[in-house]
Coordinates of C-alpha atoms and ligand atoms in Angstrom, one line a residue:
M282 CA 70.9 6.4 124.9
A283 CA 70.6 7.5 128.5
G284 CA 74.6 5.1 129.1
F285 CA 75.4 7.0 125.8
V286 CA 74.7 11.0 127.2
W287 CA 76.1 9.9 130.5
S288 CA 78.9 8.1 129.4
H289 CA 80.0 11.7 128.4
W290 CA 78.3 13.7 131.2
R291 CA 80.1 11.8 133.5
R292 CA 83.7 12.8 132.1
H293 CA 83.2 16.3 133.3
P294 CA 81.9 15.6 137.1
L295 CA 83.0 19.2 138.3
M296 CA 80.6 20.7 135.7
L297 CA 78.0 18.5 136.4
A298 CA 78.0 19.0 140.2
G299 CA 77.8 22.7 139.2
L300 CA 75.1 22.4 136.9
I301 CA 73.1 21.1 139.5
V302 CA 73.8 23.3 141.9
T303 CA 72.8 26.2 140.5
M304 CA 70.2 24.2 138.2
L305 CA 68.5 23.6 142.4
A306 CA 68.9 27.6 143.4
V307 CA 67.2 28.4 140.0
A308 CA 63.9 26.4 140.6
G309 CA 64.1 26.8 144.2
L310 CA 64.1 30.3 143.1
D311 CA 61.7 30.3 140.9
V312 CA 59.5 28.4 143.7
L313 CA 59.4 32.0 145.9
F314 CA 57.6 33.6 143.5
P315 CA 53.8 32.7 144.1
V316 CA 54.9 33.3 148.1
V317 CA 56.6 37.2 147.7
S318 CA 53.9 37.4 145.3
A319 CA 51.0 36.1 148.5
Y320 CA 52.7 38.0 150.8
L321 CA 53.0 41.5 148.1
I322 CA 49.7 41.5 148.2
D323 CA 48.2 40.4 152.0
T324 CA 50.7 43.6 152.8
V325 CA 48.8 45.6 151.2
A326 CA 45.6 44.0 150.7
G327 CA 45.6 44.5 155.5
A328 CA 46.8 48.1 155.1
G329 CA 43.5 49.1 153.9
D330 CA 42.3 52.0 152.2
K331 CA 44.7 54.3 154.6
P332 CA 47.7 52.9 155.3
D333 CA 50.0 53.9 157.7
E334 CA 54.0 54.3 158.0
A335 CA 54.6 50.6 159.4
A336 CA 51.9 49.7 156.8
I337 CA 54.0 51.5 153.6
E338 CA 57.3 50.0 154.7
A339 CA 56.2 46.2 155.0
A340 CA 55.2 47.0 151.3
F341 CA 58.1 48.3 150.4
L342 CA 59.6 45.4 152.0
A343 CA 57.1 43.0 149.9
V344 CA 58.3 44.7 146.4
L345 CA 62.2 43.6 147.4
F346 CA 61.2 40.4 148.2
L347 CA 60.0 40.1 144.6
V348 CA 62.4 42.0 143.3
A349 CA 65.1 40.4 145.2
Q350 CA 63.5 37.4 143.6
G351 CA 63.7 38.3 140.4
L352 CA 67.3 38.8 140.3
G353 CA 68.1 36.4 142.6
Y354 CA 66.8 33.9 139.8
N355 CA 67.7 35.3 136.5
L356 CA 71.7 35.4 138.0
A357 CA 71.4 31.5 139.5
R358 CA 70.2 31.0 135.3
F359 CA 72.8 32.7 134.1
A360 CA 75.6 31.6 136.0
A361 CA 73.8 27.7 135.4
F362 CA 73.7 28.7 131.4
R363 CA 77.3 30.0 131.1
I364 CA 78.8 26.5 132.6
W365 CA 76.0 25.2 130.7
L366 CA 77.6 26.0 127.2
R367 CA 81.0 24.9 127.9
F368 CA 79.5 21.8 129.1
A369 CA 77.8 21.7 125.9
T370 CA 80.9 22.1 123.5
H371 CA 82.9 20.2 125.2
C372 CA 80.4 16.5 124.6
M373 CA 79.2 17.9 121.2
Y374 CA 83.2 18.3 120.3
A375 CA 83.8 14.3 121.8
I376 CA 80.5 12.7 119.8
V377 CA 81.2 13.9 116.4
S378 CA 84.5 13.0 116.5
E379 CA 84.1 9.7 118.2
A380 CA 81.9 9.3 116.0
F381 CA 84.3 9.8 113.0
A382 CA 87.0 8.3 113.9
R383 CA 84.2 5.0 114.3
V384 CA 83.4 5.4 111.3
Q385 CA 87.0 6.1 109.4
R386 CA 87.9 2.5 110.5
Y387 CA 84.7 0.6 109.3
S388 CA 85.5 -2.1 107.0
A389 CA 85.5 -0.7 103.6
D390 CA 82.5 -3.9 103.6
W391 CA 80.8 -0.9 105.4
H392 CA 81.6 2.0 103.3
S393 CA 80.2 -0.2 100.4
D394 CA 77.6 -0.9 101.5
N395 CA 76.1 2.7 103.4
F396 CA 75.3 5.9 100.9
A397 CA 78.3 8.5 102.0
G398 CA 76.1 11.6 102.3
A399 CA 73.3 9.3 105.1
T400 CA 76.5 8.5 106.9
V401 CA 77.1 12.7 107.0
R402 CA 74.3 13.3 107.7
K403 CA 74.0 10.7 110.3
I404 CA 76.8 12.3 111.7
T405 CA 76.1 15.7 111.8
R406 CA 72.6 15.2 113.0
G407 CA 73.5 13.1 116.0
M408 CA 75.4 16.3 116.4
W409 CA 72.7 18.7 117.0
A410 CA 70.2 15.1 118.3
Y411 CA 73.0 15.0 121.3
D412 CA 72.5 19.0 121.8
L413 CA 68.4 18.6 121.6
F414 CA 68.4 15.7 124.0
A415 CA 71.1 17.9 126.8
D416 CA 69.1 20.3 126.7
T417 CA 65.6 19.3 127.4
V418 CA 67.0 17.4 130.3
Y419 CA 69.2 20.2 131.5
V420 CA 66.9 23.3 130.9
G421 CA 63.8 21.5 130.3
L422 CA 62.6 18.4 132.3
F423 CA 65.2 18.9 135.2
P424 CA 64.2 22.0 136.8
T425 CA 60.4 21.1 135.4
A426 CA 60.0 18.1 138.0
A427 CA 62.0 20.5 140.5
V428 CA 59.7 23.7 140.9
L429 CA 56.7 20.8 140.5
I430 CA 57.9 18.8 143.5
G431 CA 58.9 22.7 145.4
V432 CA 55.2 24.3 144.5
T433 CA 53.1 21.3 145.1
A434 CA 54.4 20.5 149.0
L435 CA 53.8 24.1 149.1
L436 CA 50.2 24.2 148.6
T437 CA 50.1 20.6 150.0
W438 CA 51.2 22.5 153.3
Q439 CA 48.6 25.3 153.4
W440 CA 45.5 23.0 151.5
P441 CA 46.0 19.8 151.9
L442 CA 43.5 18.9 149.1
I443 CA 44.7 21.8 146.7
G444 CA 47.9 19.7 146.4
L445 CA 46.3 16.5 145.9
T446 CA 44.7 17.8 142.6
V447 CA 47.6 19.8 141.3
T448 CA 50.4 16.6 141.9
V449 CA 46.5 13.5 140.7
I450 CA 46.3 16.2 137.4
S451 CA 50.0 16.7 136.7
A452 CA 50.6 12.8 136.8
L453 CA 47.7 12.8 134.5
Y454 CA 48.7 14.6 132.4
I455 CA 52.5 14.1 132.1
A456 CA 51.6 9.8 131.8
V457 CA 48.8 10.5 128.2
T458 CA 51.4 12.9 127.2
A459 CA 54.3 10.3 127.6
L460 CA 52.4 8.0 126.3
L461 CA 50.6 9.6 123.4
A462 CA 54.9 10.4 122.2
K463 CA 55.8 7.3 122.7
H464 CA 53.3 5.5 121.1
Y465 CA 51.5 7.9 119.2
V466 CA 54.0 10.6 117.5
A467 CA 56.7 8.8 118.1
P468 CA 56.1 5.9 115.2
V469 CA 55.4 8.2 112.4
N470 CA 58.5 10.8 113.6
R471 CA 60.3 8.2 112.7
A472 CA 59.2 7.0 109.7
H473 CA 59.6 11.2 108.8
N474 CA 63.6 11.4 109.6
E475 CA 63.5 7.9 107.5
A476 CA 62.0 10.1 104.5
D477 CA 64.1 12.6 106.0
S478 CA 67.6 10.6 105.6
A479 CA 66.6 9.6 101.9
I480 CA 66.0 12.9 100.3
G481 CA 69.8 13.3 101.6
A482 CA 71.4 10.4 100.5
A483 CA 69.0 10.1 96.8
L484 CA 70.3 14.2 96.5
A485 CA 73.8 12.9 97.1
D486 CA 73.5 10.4 94.8
A487 CA 71.9 11.3 92.5
V488 CA 74.4 14.8 92.3
T489 CA 77.4 13.1 93.0
C490 CA 77.5 10.9 89.7
D491 CA 76.6 13.7 87.9
S492 CA 79.0 12.9 85.1
A493 CA 76.4 9.5 84.4
V494 CA 73.3 11.6 84.8
K495 CA 74.6 14.1 82.4
A496 CA 76.4 11.0 80.1
F497 CA 72.8 9.9 80.0
G498 CA 70.6 12.8 79.7
A499 CA 68.6 11.4 82.7
E500 CA 68.3 14.7 84.4
A501 CA 64.9 13.9 83.8
R502 CA 64.8 11.3 85.6
E503 CA 66.2 11.5 88.4
D504 CA 63.9 14.6 88.8
A505 CA 61.0 11.8 88.9
R506 CA 62.7 9.7 91.1
L507 CA 63.1 12.5 94.0
S508 CA 59.8 13.8 93.4
H509 CA 59.2 10.2 94.3
V510 CA 60.9 10.5 97.3
L511 CA 59.9 14.1 98.1
L512 CA 56.3 12.7 97.7
S513 CA 56.8 10.4 100.1
W514 CA 58.2 12.7 102.3
K515 CA 55.7 15.6 102.9
E516 CA 53.1 12.7 103.2
R517 CA 54.7 11.7 106.4
A518 CA 56.2 15.2 107.5
L519 CA 52.4 15.9 107.6
R520 CA 51.1 13.1 109.8
A521 CA 54.0 13.5 111.9
W522 CA 53.1 17.3 112.6
L523 CA 49.4 16.8 112.4
R524 CA 49.8 14.6 115.3
M525 CA 51.8 17.2 117.6
E526 CA 49.6 19.3 117.0
N527 CA 46.6 16.9 118.3
L528 CA 48.9 16.0 121.8
N529 CA 49.3 19.7 122.0
I530 CA 45.2 20.0 122.0
I531 CA 44.8 17.1 124.9
Q532 CA 47.6 18.7 126.6
V533 CA 45.4 22.3 126.7
L534 CA 42.6 20.4 127.8
I535 CA 44.2 18.5 130.7
L536 CA 45.5 22.3 132.1
N537 CA 42.3 23.5 131.5
V538 CA 40.7 20.8 134.0
M539 CA 43.4 21.7 136.5
K540 CA 43.1 25.8 136.2
F541 CA 39.2 24.9 136.9
A542 CA 39.8 22.3 139.4
L543 CA 41.6 24.8 140.7
F544 CA 40.4 27.5 141.3
A545 CA 37.0 26.6 141.6
L546 CA 39.2 24.3 145.2
V547 CA 40.3 28.1 146.4
I548 CA 37.0 30.4 145.8
W549 CA 35.0 27.4 147.9
F550 CA 38.0 27.7 150.5
W551 CA 37.6 31.1 150.7
I552 CA 34.2 31.1 151.0
E553 CA 34.3 29.4 154.4
G554 CA 36.7 31.8 155.3
K555 CA 40.3 29.3 154.6
A556 CA 42.2 31.5 152.3
D557 CA 42.4 35.0 151.9
V558 CA 43.2 37.7 149.3
G559 CA 46.6 36.5 149.9
G560 CA 46.2 32.6 149.1
V561 CA 44.0 33.3 146.7
T562 CA 47.1 34.7 145.1
F563 CA 49.1 32.1 146.0
V564 CA 46.9 29.4 144.0
L565 CA 46.8 31.9 141.1
T566 CA 50.4 32.8 140.1
S567 CA 51.2 29.1 142.1
Y568 CA 49.2 27.8 138.6
L569 CA 50.3 30.2 136.2
L570 CA 53.9 29.1 137.2
I571 CA 53.4 24.8 137.6
S572 CA 50.8 25.4 133.7
G573 CA 53.7 27.1 132.2
Y574 CA 56.4 24.8 133.2
L575 CA 54.1 22.0 132.1
R576 CA 53.0 23.5 128.7
D577 CA 56.5 22.6 128.2
V578 CA 56.7 19.7 129.0
G579 CA 54.4 17.8 126.3
Q580 CA 56.8 20.1 123.9
H581 CA 60.2 18.3 126.0
L582 CA 58.6 14.5 126.1
Q583 CA 58.1 15.6 122.3
H584 CA 61.8 17.0 121.6
L585 CA 63.2 13.5 123.9
Q586 CA 61.4 11.6 121.5
K587 CA 63.0 13.0 118.1
A588 CA 66.9 13.3 119.8
I589 CA 67.0 9.9 121.4
N590 CA 65.4 8.7 117.0
E591 CA 67.9 10.6 115.2
L592 CA 71.2 9.7 118.1
D593 CA 70.0 6.4 117.4
D594 CA 73.0 6.3 114.4
V595 CA 75.4 7.9 116.4
V596 CA 74.6 5.3 119.1
A597 CA 74.1 2.9 117.3
F598 CA 78.1 3.7 115.6
S599 CA 79.3 3.7 119.5
R600 CA 78.3 0.2 120.0
L601 CA 78.7 -1.4 116.2
P602 CA 82.0 -2.8 116.4
V603 CA 85.0 -1.8 113.7
G604 CA 84.6 -4.9 110.9
V605 CA 88.6 -5.5 110.9
S606 CA 90.1 -4.9 114.9
D607 CA 93.5 -5.2 115.8
P608 CA 94.9 -7.9 118.2
E609 CA 94.7 -6.0 121.8
G610 CA 98.3 -3.9 122.1
A611 CA 99.1 -5.4 118.3
P612 CA 103.1 -4.5 117.1
D613 CA 104.0 -3.0 114.5
L614 CA 104.9 -4.4 111.1
K615 CA 108.5 -4.7 110.6
P616 CA 108.8 -3.9 106.6
G617 CA 111.6 -5.7 105.2
K618 CA 111.9 -6.1 101.9
G619 CA 109.0 -7.2 100.5
E620 CA 108.5 -10.6 100.8
I621 CA 104.9 -12.7 100.6
A622 CA 103.2 -14.9 101.6
F623 CA 99.8 -16.9 102.0
E624 CA 99.7 -19.6 103.4
D625 CA 96.3 -22.0 102.5
V626 CA 94.0 -18.7 102.8
T627 CA 90.0 -19.4 103.2
F628 CA 88.4 -16.2 102.2
S629 CA 84.5 -15.4 101.2
Y630 CA 83.0 -11.9 101.1
R631 CA 80.0 -11.7 103.8
N632 CA 77.1 -12.5 101.2
Q633 CA 79.1 -15.0 99.4
A634 CA 77.4 -18.5 99.9
A635 CA 80.9 -20.8 98.2
P636 CA 84.6 -19.2 99.1
L637 CA 86.2 -17.2 97.1
Y638 CA 89.6 -18.3 98.1
R639 CA 89.9 -21.8 98.9
R640 CA 93.7 -23.0 100.5
F641 CA 95.0 -20.4 98.3
V642 CA 98.8 -20.5 98.1
L643 CA 100.9 -18.1 96.4
K644 CA 104.8 -16.3 97.1
I645 CA 106.1 -14.0 95.6
A646 CA 110.2 -13.2 97.0
A647 CA 110.9 -10.5 98.3
G648 CA 112.0 -7.7 95.0
E649 CA 109.9 -10.0 92.3
K650 CA 107.3 -8.4 89.8
V651 CA 104.3 -10.0 89.1
A652 CA 101.2 -9.3 87.2
L653 CA 97.7 -10.8 88.1
V654 CA 95.7 -11.8 85.1
G655 CA 92.4 -13.7 84.7
P656 CA 88.5 -12.8 83.7
S657 CA 86.9 -9.9 86.1
G658 CA 85.5 -11.1 89.7
S659 CA 88.7 -14.3 89.1
G660 CA 90.0 -12.6 92.6
K661 CA 92.5 -10.1 91.3
S662 CA 91.4 -7.5 93.4
T663 CA 90.7 -9.5 96.3
F664 CA 94.4 -10.9 96.7
V665 CA 95.3 -7.1 96.8
K666 CA 92.3 -6.3 99.7
L667 CA 93.4 -9.1 101.8
L668 CA 97.1 -8.6 101.5
Q669 CA 96.3 -5.0 102.8
R670 CA 94.2 -6.6 105.8
L671 CA 90.7 -4.9 104.3
H672 CA 89.0 -7.7 105.0
D673 CA 89.5 -10.8 107.5
I674 CA 90.4 -14.0 106.4
G675 CA 88.6 -17.1 107.0
E676 CA 91.6 -19.1 107.2
G677 CA 95.4 -19.6 106.7
R678 CA 98.0 -16.4 107.7
I679 CA 99.0 -14.3 105.2
L680 CA 102.5 -13.0 105.8
I681 CA 104.9 -10.0 105.0
D682 CA 108.7 -10.4 105.9
R683 CA 107.4 -13.3 107.1
Q684 CA 105.2 -11.7 109.7
N685 CA 101.9 -12.4 110.3
I686 CA 100.0 -9.0 109.1
A687 CA 96.9 -10.0 111.1
L688 CA 98.4 -9.9 114.3
M689 CA 99.7 -6.2 113.4
A690 CA 98.5 -3.2 113.7
Q691 CA 96.3 -3.0 110.7
T692 CA 97.5 1.1 109.8
S693 CA 101.5 -0.8 109.7
V694 CA 100.4 -3.4 107.3
R695 CA 98.4 -0.8 105.0
R696 CA 101.9 1.3 105.1
A697 CA 104.5 -1.4 103.9
V698 CA 102.2 -1.9 101.0
A699 CA 101.5 1.4 98.1
L700 CA 99.2 1.3 95.8
V701 CA 98.3 3.1 93.0
P702 CA 94.3 2.8 92.0
Q703 CA 92.8 2.5 88.5
E704 CA 91.1 5.5 89.6
P705 CA 93.6 7.4 91.8
I706 CA 91.4 8.9 94.3
L707 CA 92.3 12.9 95.4
F708 CA 91.1 15.0 98.4
H709 CA 90.3 18.2 97.7
R710 CA 92.7 19.0 99.2
S711 CA 96.0 21.1 97.3
L712 CA 98.3 19.4 94.6
A713 CA 101.4 19.1 97.2
E714 CA 98.9 18.0 100.0
N715 CA 97.5 15.3 97.8
I716 CA 101.4 13.8 97.5
A717 CA 102.1 14.3 101.3
Y718 CA 99.3 12.3 101.9
A719 CA 101.7 9.5 101.4
R720 CA 103.7 10.5 104.4
P721 CA 102.7 13.6 106.3
G722 CA 104.6 16.0 107.6
A723 CA 106.8 15.5 103.5
S724 CA 109.0 18.4 103.6
R725 CA 108.3 20.5 100.3
R726 CA 111.3 19.9 98.9
E727 CA 110.6 16.1 99.2
I728 CA 107.2 16.5 97.7
I729 CA 108.8 18.2 94.5
E730 CA 111.4 15.6 94.5
A731 CA 109.0 12.5 94.4
A732 CA 106.5 14.7 91.7
K733 CA 109.7 14.6 89.3
R734 CA 110.2 11.4 90.1
A735 CA 106.7 10.8 89.1
R736 CA 107.1 13.4 85.4
A737 CA 104.2 15.0 87.8
H738 CA 106.1 18.4 88.4
E739 CA 106.1 20.2 84.9
F740 CA 102.0 19.7 84.6
I741 CA 101.9 20.7 88.4
A742 CA 104.7 23.3 87.2
K743 CA 102.2 25.4 84.5
F744 CA 99.5 26.1 87.0
P745 CA 99.4 29.1 88.3
Q746 CA 99.3 27.7 92.0
G747 CA 102.1 25.3 91.6
Y748 CA 101.2 22.8 93.9
E749 CA 98.8 25.2 95.9
T750 CA 95.9 24.2 93.3
L751 CA 92.8 22.6 94.3
V752 CA 92.4 19.5 92.5
G753 CA 87.8 20.0 92.7
E754 CA 86.5 17.2 94.8
R755 CA 87.9 13.0 94.5
G756 CA 90.2 15.5 91.7
I757 CA 87.9 16.3 89.0
K758 CA 89.8 19.6 87.9
L759 CA 93.2 16.3 86.7
S760 CA 92.9 14.9 83.8
G761 CA 93.5 10.5 84.2
G762 CA 97.1 11.1 82.9
E763 CA 97.4 13.4 85.9
R764 CA 95.7 12.0 88.6
Q765 CA 97.4 9.0 88.2
R766 CA 101.3 11.0 88.1
V767 CA 99.9 12.3 91.4
A768 CA 99.5 8.8 92.4
I769 CA 103.1 8.1 91.3
A770 CA 104.0 10.8 93.5
R771 CA 102.7 9.5 96.5
A772 CA 104.0 6.1 95.7
F773 CA 107.2 7.4 95.4
L774 CA 106.8 9.5 99.1
A775 CA 105.3 6.1 100.9
D776 CA 108.7 4.4 99.8
A777 CA 107.1 1.0 100.6
P778 CA 108.5 -2.1 99.5
I779 CA 105.8 -3.7 98.3
L780 CA 103.4 -2.0 95.2
V781 CA 100.6 -2.2 93.2
L782 CA 100.0 -1.1 90.5
D783 CA 96.0 -1.5 89.5
E784 CA 96.3 -0.3 85.9
A785 CA 94.4 1.5 84.8
T786 CA 92.2 0.7 81.8
S787 CA 91.1 3.4 80.6
S788 CA 94.7 4.2 77.9
L789 CA 95.9 7.6 77.9
D790 CA 97.5 9.8 74.7
S791 CA 101.0 8.2 74.1
I792 CA 103.0 10.6 74.8
T793 CA 101.4 10.6 78.8
E794 CA 100.9 6.4 79.0
S795 CA 105.3 6.9 78.2
E796 CA 105.9 9.3 80.2
V797 CA 103.8 6.6 82.9
Q798 CA 105.5 4.3 82.3
A799 CA 108.7 5.2 82.6
A800 CA 107.6 6.8 86.4
I801 CA 106.5 3.4 87.1
E802 CA 109.3 1.3 86.1
E803 CA 111.4 4.0 88.4
L804 CA 109.3 3.2 90.9
M805 CA 108.9 -0.3 90.4
A806 CA 112.9 -0.3 90.8
G807 CA 113.6 -2.3 93.8
R808 CA 110.1 -3.5 95.0
T809 CA 107.8 -6.4 94.9
T810 CA 106.1 -5.1 92.7
I811 CA 102.2 -6.7 92.4
I812 CA 100.5 -5.2 88.5
I813 CA 96.4 -5.8 88.1
A814 CA 97.2 -6.6 84.4
H815 CA 94.0 -5.1 82.3
R816 CA 96.3 -5.0 79.7
L817 CA 97.9 -7.9 78.9
S818 CA 100.4 -6.0 76.6
T819 CA 102.1 -4.3 79.8
V820 CA 103.3 -7.7 81.8
R821 CA 105.5 -9.0 79.0
A822 CA 107.9 -7.9 81.6
V823 CA 107.7 -8.7 84.7
D824 CA 109.2 -11.6 86.1
R825 CA 106.2 -14.4 86.5
I826 CA 102.7 -14.0 85.5
L827 CA 100.1 -15.0 88.1
V828 CA 96.3 -16.4 86.0
F829 CA 93.3 -16.0 87.8
R830 CA 90.1 -18.2 87.7
D831 CA 87.6 -18.2 89.8
G832 CA 89.9 -17.7 93.4
A833 CA 92.0 -20.1 92.5
V834 CA 95.9 -19.1 90.0
V835 CA 95.6 -21.9 87.3
E836 CA 98.3 -20.9 85.4
Q837 CA 101.9 -19.6 86.1
G838 CA 104.8 -18.7 83.9
T839 CA 106.8 -16.0 82.1
Y840 CA 105.3 -13.9 79.5
K841 CA 107.2 -16.2 76.7
E842 CA 106.1 -19.6 78.5
L843 CA 102.3 -18.6 78.5
A844 CA 102.0 -17.3 75.7
G845 CA 103.4 -20.6 74.2
A846 CA 101.5 -22.9 75.4
R847 CA 98.6 -23.0 73.1
G848 CA 95.1 -24.3 74.8
S849 CA 95.8 -22.7 77.9
L850 CA 94.0 -19.6 79.9
F851 CA 96.4 -17.2 78.8
H852 CA 97.2 -17.2 75.7
R853 CA 93.1 -17.4 75.3
L854 CA 93.0 -14.2 77.1
H855 CA 96.1 -12.8 74.6
A856 CA 94.1 -13.8 72.4
E857 CA 90.3 -12.4 72.5
Q858 CA 92.7 -9.4 73.4
V859 CA 94.6 -8.3 70.6
A860 CA 91.2 -10.0 68.8
G861 CA 89.3 -6.5 70.2
L862 CA 92.4 -4.2 69.5
S863 CA 92.6 -4.4 65.8
G864 CA 88.6 -4.7 65.8
V865 CA 87.9 -8.1 64.8
G866 CA 86.8 -9.4 68.0
G867 CA 84.2 -5.9 67.9
Ligands
LIG2242 P1 88.8 -9.2 89.8 O1 89.9 -8.4 90.3 O2 89.4 -10.5 89.5 O3 88.1 -8.7 88.8 P2 87.4 -9.0 92.4 O4 88.6 -9.8 93.0 O5 87.1 -7.7 92.7 O6 87.9 -9.7 91.2 O7 86.2 -10.7 92.6 C1 85.7 -11.2 93.4 C2 84.7 -11.7 93.2 O8 84.4 -11.7 94.3 C3 83.8 -11.9 92.1 O9 83.0 -12.4 92.0 C4 83.3 -10.1 92.4 O10 81.5 -10.1 93.0 C5 83.0 -10.3 94.5 N1 83.0 -9.7 95.3 C6 84.1 -7.9 95.0 N2 84.1 -7.1 96.4 C7 83.4 -7.8 97.4 C8 82.8 -7.4 98.2 N3 82.9 -5.9 98.8 N4 81.7 -7.8 98.8 C9 81.2 -8.7 97.9 N5 82.0 -10.0 96.7 C10 82.8 -9.2 96.1

């Protein structure tokens, strides 16, 4: 944690030096308060009932000191804060942008394992946890330590026994607070934070799946589910808060012991003639000063603990290696005509006992159109994910235009492959931005051109705001066919040599279907095309059909060859589908 915060702080050495100097000045001026107070009281008390001119002058001077001390203290504090605020915004900016940059680069696996809502919360909470941590250290603990040391030194200089008492009781106070904060409060606090995240995740899960909830009339079920999470939060929150309260009681007890010990000692010294009125004032104001700072120590330590717990996730992000990383200085892939080769590829997902792909070999010529078919779970989508290098393979090589994609910058590999997914994901941004996502900086003319070729221009032009229409979260405001045409427009703009079409399983109405089909045919021209086919009727026109089973290509050939071969897997799949479509197979 300290390492993480330091890695941010040391990026601004000048500001850091300024912060230390100004805060030391703040502490030093605060320590002067008992000194000037004692001086004022001494001057006033020494003058007796009828002060002479010299005494009045001395008293005014003492008041001047007191005012100057107060003013100086505040000026130093303002200066410290002005630097601190600027410093804090720099650090928070860096923390969030770096956490986001890493999270974005985590593997697709990581993202499917983690709730989006929880990740968002972790980052935003981490940002404020840093703020709390830094404030606690700089505005809280640092001046506290400086003032404690200063005041104790002054007390010890005049009355060693009082100095010793302050030292011992302060140390006891801090030790008890720290121990209880760590072992008594922190564990329940952590449980409380987990419950906090669970609420966010549960809410996000239910809200994002709203359509499924509606479809099943499951609102009451979801209510019950959330209330289960909330009840656990309630219990944990109360326990955490009560423990903090208990810690408070113990702290107040120790402070009262200190108060009693100090006042008893100074009164005793007064009786013995070792302390005058000024001395008593000095001890009184010292106690007020110290106890003020000490009272907050408990809170600082609790804040520190809380901040550390909450920063955990962001610190973990900074340590967790990104799933698929580029080799040092990896060059960009130089796309050619889109030739693809899988050479002896062995691959398994993390949680799979046996590899899905074993020494998988496949060549797709530049410009060839292939269709991947096969039962669900046979490894068709995985083929595409490996081609995009969303996962690293165990053994073997995958080549695009004779370049090993494992050695190239992954963003360049993905740019060489344009994907029209089954369920296109759109941002809640304008249609123009969504289309241009495939090529940032595309001109409006290019965007419209792509939309026209994708047969999307017509429906976009019908919206009152045209290309500026916002599409709703994940594109919810568009129909399936419209979303698909936006995805096709993206692929036109991307202009990649390799095209992957993940055929939509849901069928579109026949007019939309033929429009989409026409757009796709235009898109396929001159590109190596891989179609993940769910409806075998659409694969008649491809050059080659690859039939997948259990991560291997078990049959291949043209539609004519495969459909004609009785007893083949393709033949069976085809027969099943025809039966399904005509309603015979149910
Ligand atoms: P298809 O596209 O042919 O339906 P996939 O390539 O999606 O098949 O999946 C092949 C196998 O790998 C399936 O058994 C599936 O459960 C598994 N699988 C797919 N994605 C993951 C993943 N991210 N983590 C673990 N297993 C996965």
